[in-house]
């Protein structure tokens, strides 16, 4: 099988019709979201969900995010406390996933999608995917559209290179504008807990709610979401963080044109954002990691990234990319 690629912008209705037909047939489809590309299946169909786990090589204990077309659809499946509802109203559609208790009568989401938990991760994405869900009129279970443990895809080409032989259809929605996965939050006893930093910054969440977001210790300690393995987002090359110099054989990823000793020795140099803008840096991160890897460098050196705004999500992904491999 080789995936057909349909332009989801120029041929939007044809793309939605094709995707709905394949999803109704119980097959997965790769879809553009504003964060990263997702590998989507009908969240109510166990055979379809099984195909997601098989295609990605993903452990079945790691639950999938269920994507909804709007808050009304989400409320049919999960119970909202007042803070979660406020977060949803403020930030949906967008790069925010809320972990919520499943409704007893909301069991149309198959337990394979939630790995049997009594909670569900819900996100309302922007753009093409929201329209696709509305057309299908069912939630879409969708993890990132990459082989488990690899870097998430931010373009249709990334998906095709990794999973193109295993999928019937990829919808091309252009470069994912956010570029890192959604921020995952769980509200417990009136406290907002950060399970995964992502495309919505903690500063924005705190400003909107007037509440302090509880983080876990250390940037690499966010392994609360079941199955979040330390070594994740791994390119083929090793990754070295907080670089201030370049060693022979290394490719360099930097930010804001920062001066780096020995830069002329680098196999290639990528700047996540020449102006130092962290949202632009997040949007480029996965593509530049893949490109740096494709230079054949033994190692990718990355300069320090500030730990505020989207820098928190960037550093989380970089720490995982640099983590010891099994
Ligand atoms: O931006 C995103 O979030 C992308 C796009 C496609 O929406 N999706 C994504 O999915 O990153 P995935 O499967 O790669 O990451 C989902 C994370 C996993 O770490 C999983 O453990 C966690 O969400 N998760 C899902 N349901 C959960 C639940 N009920 N409780 C705790 N964690 C959950
Ligand atoms: Mg993923």
PDB file of N, CA and C and ligand atoms in Angstrom, residues 33 35-38 56 58 62-65 67 97 99 117 119-121 123 142-144 180-182 184 186 195-196 225-228, ligand 1:
ATOM      1  N   UNK A  33      -3.144  18.787  11.802  1.00  0.00           N
ATOM      2  CA  UNK A  33      -3.723  19.610  12.871  1.00  0.00           C
ATOM      3  C   UNK A  33      -2.769  20.786  13.061  1.00  0.00           C
ATOM      4  N   UNK A  35      -1.037  21.496  15.555  1.00  0.00           N
ATOM      5  CA  UNK A  35       0.148  21.149  16.351  1.00  0.00           C
ATOM      6  C   UNK A  35       1.108  20.295  15.535  1.00  0.00           C
ATOM      7  N   UNK A  36       0.711  19.057  15.267  1.00  0.00           N
ATOM      8  CA  UNK A  36       1.483  18.116  14.442  1.00  0.00           C
ATOM      9  C   UNK A  36       0.469  17.307  13.639  1.00  0.00           C
ATOM     10  N   UNK A  37       0.952  16.527  12.671  1.00  0.00           N
ATOM     11  CA  UNK A  37       0.035  15.652  11.934  1.00  0.00           C
ATOM     12  C   UNK A  37      -0.388  14.483  12.829  1.00  0.00           C
ATOM     13  N   UNK A  38      -1.677  14.105  12.735  1.00  0.00           N
ATOM     14  CA  UNK A  38      -2.205  13.019  13.539  1.00  0.00           C
ATOM     15  C   UNK A  38      -2.513  11.803  12.681  1.00  0.00           C
ATOM     16  N   UNK A  56       1.759   2.467  14.209  1.00  0.00           N
ATOM     17  CA  UNK A  56       2.805   3.230  14.915  1.00  0.00           C
ATOM     18  C   UNK A  56       3.790   2.347  15.668  1.00  0.00           C
ATOM     19  N   UNK A  58       2.955   1.267  18.598  1.00  0.00           N
ATOM     20  CA  UNK A  58       2.786   1.943  19.894  1.00  0.00           C
ATOM     21  C   UNK A  58       2.295   0.966  20.948  1.00  0.00           C
ATOM     22  N   UNK A  62      -0.610   2.944  26.264  1.00  0.00           N
ATOM     23  CA  UNK A  62      -0.468   4.393  26.100  1.00  0.00           C
ATOM     24  C   UNK A  62      -1.717   4.942  25.398  1.00  0.00           C
ATOM     25  N   UNK A  63      -2.614   5.600  26.158  1.00  0.00           N
ATOM     26  CA  UNK A  63      -3.908   6.006  25.579  1.00  0.00           C
ATOM     27  C   UNK A  63      -3.763   7.100  24.522  1.00  0.00           C
ATOM     28  N   UNK A  64      -4.794   7.223  23.687  1.00  0.00           N
ATOM     29  CA  UNK A  64      -4.801   8.166  22.566  1.00  0.00           C
ATOM     30  C   UNK A  64      -5.642   9.394  22.916  1.00  0.00           C
ATOM     31  N   UNK A  65      -5.290  10.525  22.360  1.00  0.00           N
ATOM     32  CA  UNK A  65      -6.125  11.721  22.517  1.00  0.00           C
ATOM     33  C   UNK A  65      -7.338  11.575  21.600  1.00  0.00           C
ATOM     34  N   UNK A  67     -10.165  13.492  19.609  1.00  0.00           N
ATOM     35  CA  UNK A  67     -10.405  14.819  19.056  1.00  0.00           C
ATOM     36  C   UNK A  67     -11.895  15.003  18.793  1.00  0.00           C
ATOM     37  N   UNK A  97      -4.982  19.890  25.357  1.00  0.00           N
ATOM     38  CA  UNK A  97      -5.677  18.631  25.650  1.00  0.00           C
ATOM     39  C   UNK A  97      -6.011  18.611  27.135  1.00  0.00           C
ATOM     40  N   UNK A  99      -7.410  16.231  30.277  1.00  0.00           N
ATOM     41  CA  UNK A  99      -7.721  14.878  30.746  1.00  0.00           C
ATOM     42  C   UNK A  99      -8.937  14.995  31.663  1.00  0.00           C
ATOM     43  N   UNK A 117      -8.668   3.275  30.727  1.00  0.00           N
ATOM     44  CA  UNK A 117      -8.751   4.221  31.855  1.00  0.00           C
ATOM     45  C   UNK A 117     -10.180   4.747  31.993  1.00  0.00           C
ATOM     46  N   UNK A 119     -10.617   7.847  32.409  1.00  0.00           N
ATOM     47  CA  UNK A 119     -10.486   9.227  31.945  1.00  0.00           C
ATOM     48  C   UNK A 119     -10.222   9.216  30.447  1.00  0.00           C
ATOM     49  N   UNK A 120     -10.387  10.398  29.851  1.00  0.00           N
ATOM     50  CA  UNK A 120     -10.126  10.516  28.411  1.00  0.00           C
ATOM     51  C   UNK A 120      -9.415  11.842  28.153  1.00  0.00           C
ATOM     52  N   UNK A 121      -8.447  11.817  27.261  1.00  0.00           N
ATOM     53  CA  UNK A 121      -7.775  13.048  26.831  1.00  0.00           C
ATOM     54  C   UNK A 121      -8.543  13.614  25.650  1.00  0.00           C
ATOM     55  N   UNK A 123      -9.242  16.889  22.891  1.00  0.00           N
ATOM     56  CA  UNK A 123      -8.760  18.126  22.279  1.00  0.00           C
ATOM     57  C   UNK A 123      -9.686  18.499  21.140  1.00  0.00           C
ATOM     58  N   UNK A 142      -6.517  10.109  17.794  1.00  0.00           N
ATOM     59  CA  UNK A 142      -5.355  10.400  16.947  1.00  0.00           C
ATOM     60  C   UNK A 142      -4.119  10.730  17.766  1.00  0.00           C
ATOM     61  N   UNK A 143      -3.149   9.850  17.743  1.00  0.00           N
ATOM     62  CA  UNK A 143      -1.820  10.203  18.231  1.00  0.00           C
ATOM     63  C   UNK A 143      -1.068  10.887  17.090  1.00  0.00           C
ATOM     64  N   UNK A 144       0.146  11.336  17.358  1.00  0.00           N
ATOM     65  CA  UNK A 144       0.953  11.907  16.291  1.00  0.00           C
ATOM     66  C   UNK A 144       1.244  10.821  15.248  1.00  0.00           C
ATOM     67  N   UNK A 180       4.716  21.850  17.760  1.00  0.00           N
ATOM     68  CA  UNK A 180       4.890  20.888  18.865  1.00  0.00           C
ATOM     69  C   UNK A 180       3.496  20.442  19.298  1.00  0.00           C
ATOM     70  N   UNK A 181       3.424  19.289  19.965  1.00  0.00           N
ATOM     71  CA  UNK A 181       2.135  18.728  20.352  1.00  0.00           C
ATOM     72  C   UNK A 181       1.417  19.619  21.370  1.00  0.00           C
ATOM     73  N   UNK A 182       0.153  19.302  21.576  1.00  0.00           N
ATOM     74  CA  UNK A 182      -0.673  20.082  22.501  1.00  0.00           C
ATOM     75  C   UNK A 182      -0.142  20.016  23.932  1.00  0.00           C
ATOM     76  N   UNK A 184      -0.861  19.246  27.661  1.00  0.00           N
ATOM     77  CA  UNK A 184      -1.832  18.367  28.323  1.00  0.00           C
ATOM     78  C   UNK A 184      -1.985  18.791  29.780  1.00  0.00           C
ATOM     79  N   UNK A 186      -4.478  18.376  33.491  1.00  0.00           N
ATOM     80  CA  UNK A 186      -5.526  17.681  34.235  1.00  0.00           C
ATOM     81  C   UNK A 186      -5.856  18.547  35.454  1.00  0.00           C
ATOM     82  N   UNK A 195       0.672  18.051  32.596  1.00  0.00           N
ATOM     83  CA  UNK A 195       1.164  16.690  32.330  1.00  0.00           C
ATOM     84  C   UNK A 195       2.168  16.677  31.186  1.00  0.00           C
ATOM     85  N   UNK A 196       1.995  17.588  30.238  1.00  0.00           N
ATOM     86  CA  UNK A 196       2.958  17.694  29.134  1.00  0.00           C
ATOM     87  C   UNK A 196       2.980  19.137  28.658  1.00  0.00           C
ATOM     88  N   UNK A 225       1.771  11.097  32.051  1.00  0.00           N
ATOM     89  CA  UNK A 225       0.854  10.512  31.092  1.00  0.00           C
ATOM     90  C   UNK A 225       1.378   9.102  30.823  1.00  0.00           C
ATOM     91  N   UNK A 226       0.526   8.079  31.017  1.00  0.00           N
ATOM     92  CA  UNK A 226       1.032   6.723  30.922  1.00  0.00           C
ATOM     93  C   UNK A 226       1.749   6.487  29.602  1.00  0.00           C
ATOM     94  N   UNK A 227       2.840   5.800  29.662  1.00  0.00           N
ATOM     95  CA  UNK A 227       3.529   5.470  28.420  1.00  0.00           C
ATOM     96  C   UNK A 227       4.441   6.556  27.906  1.00  0.00           C
ATOM     97  N   UNK A 228       4.513   7.695  28.580  1.00  0.00           N
ATOM     98  CA  UNK A 228       5.450   8.712  28.095  1.00  0.00           C
ATOM     99  C   UNK A 228       6.858   8.281  28.478  1.00  0.00           C
TER     100      UNK A 228
HETATM  101  O1  LIG B   1      -1.015  17.841  19.563  1.00  0.00           O
HETATM  102  C1  LIG B   1      -1.265  16.703  19.939  1.00  0.00           C
HETATM  103  O2  LIG B   1      -1.576  16.453  21.106  1.00  0.00           O
HETATM  104  C2  LIG B   1      -1.163  15.578  18.890  1.00  0.00           C
HETATM  105  C3  LIG B   1      -2.193  15.882  17.799  1.00  0.00           C
HETATM  106  C4  LIG B   1      -2.282  14.785  16.776  1.00  0.00           C
HETATM  107  O3  LIG B   1      -3.439  16.103  18.394  1.00  0.00           O
HETATM  108  N1  LIG B   1      -1.408  14.314  19.480  1.00  0.00           N
HETATM  109  C5  LIG B   1      -0.513  13.701  20.298  1.00  0.00           C
HETATM  110  O4  LIG B   1      -0.885  12.459  20.699  1.00  0.00           O
HETATM  111  O5  LIG B   1       0.531  14.208  20.651  1.00  0.00           O
HETATM  112  P1  LIG B   1       0.093  11.390  21.351  1.00  0.00           P
HETATM  113  O6  LIG B   1      -0.664  10.137  21.345  1.00  0.00           O
HETATM  114  O7  LIG B   1       1.384  11.376  20.646  1.00  0.00           O
HETATM  115  O8  LIG B   1       0.223  11.893  22.825  1.00  0.00           O
HETATM  116  C6  LIG B   1      -0.872  11.772  23.676  1.00  0.00           C
HETATM  117  C7  LIG B   1      -0.447  11.797  25.103  1.00  0.00           C
HETATM  118  C8  LIG B   1       0.232  10.492  25.496  1.00  0.00           C
HETATM  119  O9  LIG B   1       1.405  10.769  26.209  1.00  0.00           O
HETATM  120  C9  LIG B   1      -0.797   9.822  26.413  1.00  0.00           C
HETATM  121  O10 LIG B   1      -0.167   9.069  27.394  1.00  0.00           O
HETATM  122  C10 LIG B   1      -1.559  11.020  26.964  1.00  0.00           C
HETATM  123  O11 LIG B   1      -1.619  11.920  25.908  1.00  0.00           O
HETATM  124  N2  LIG B   1      -2.933  10.642  27.349  1.00  0.00           N
HETATM  125  C11 LIG B   1      -3.971  10.334  26.542  1.00  0.00           C
HETATM  126  N3  LIG B   1      -5.071   9.998  27.261  1.00  0.00           N
HETATM  127  C12 LIG B   1      -4.727  10.092  28.554  1.00  0.00           C
HETATM  128  C13 LIG B   1      -5.402   9.868  29.788  1.00  0.00           C
HETATM  129  N4  LIG B   1      -6.666   9.466  29.833  1.00  0.00           N
HETATM  130  N5  LIG B   1      -4.713  10.082  30.920  1.00  0.00           N
HETATM  131  C14 LIG B   1      -3.417  10.498  30.893  1.00  0.00           C
HETATM  132  N6  LIG B   1      -2.731  10.726  29.755  1.00  0.00           N
HETATM  133  C15 LIG B   1      -3.363  10.523  28.607  1.00  0.00           C
END
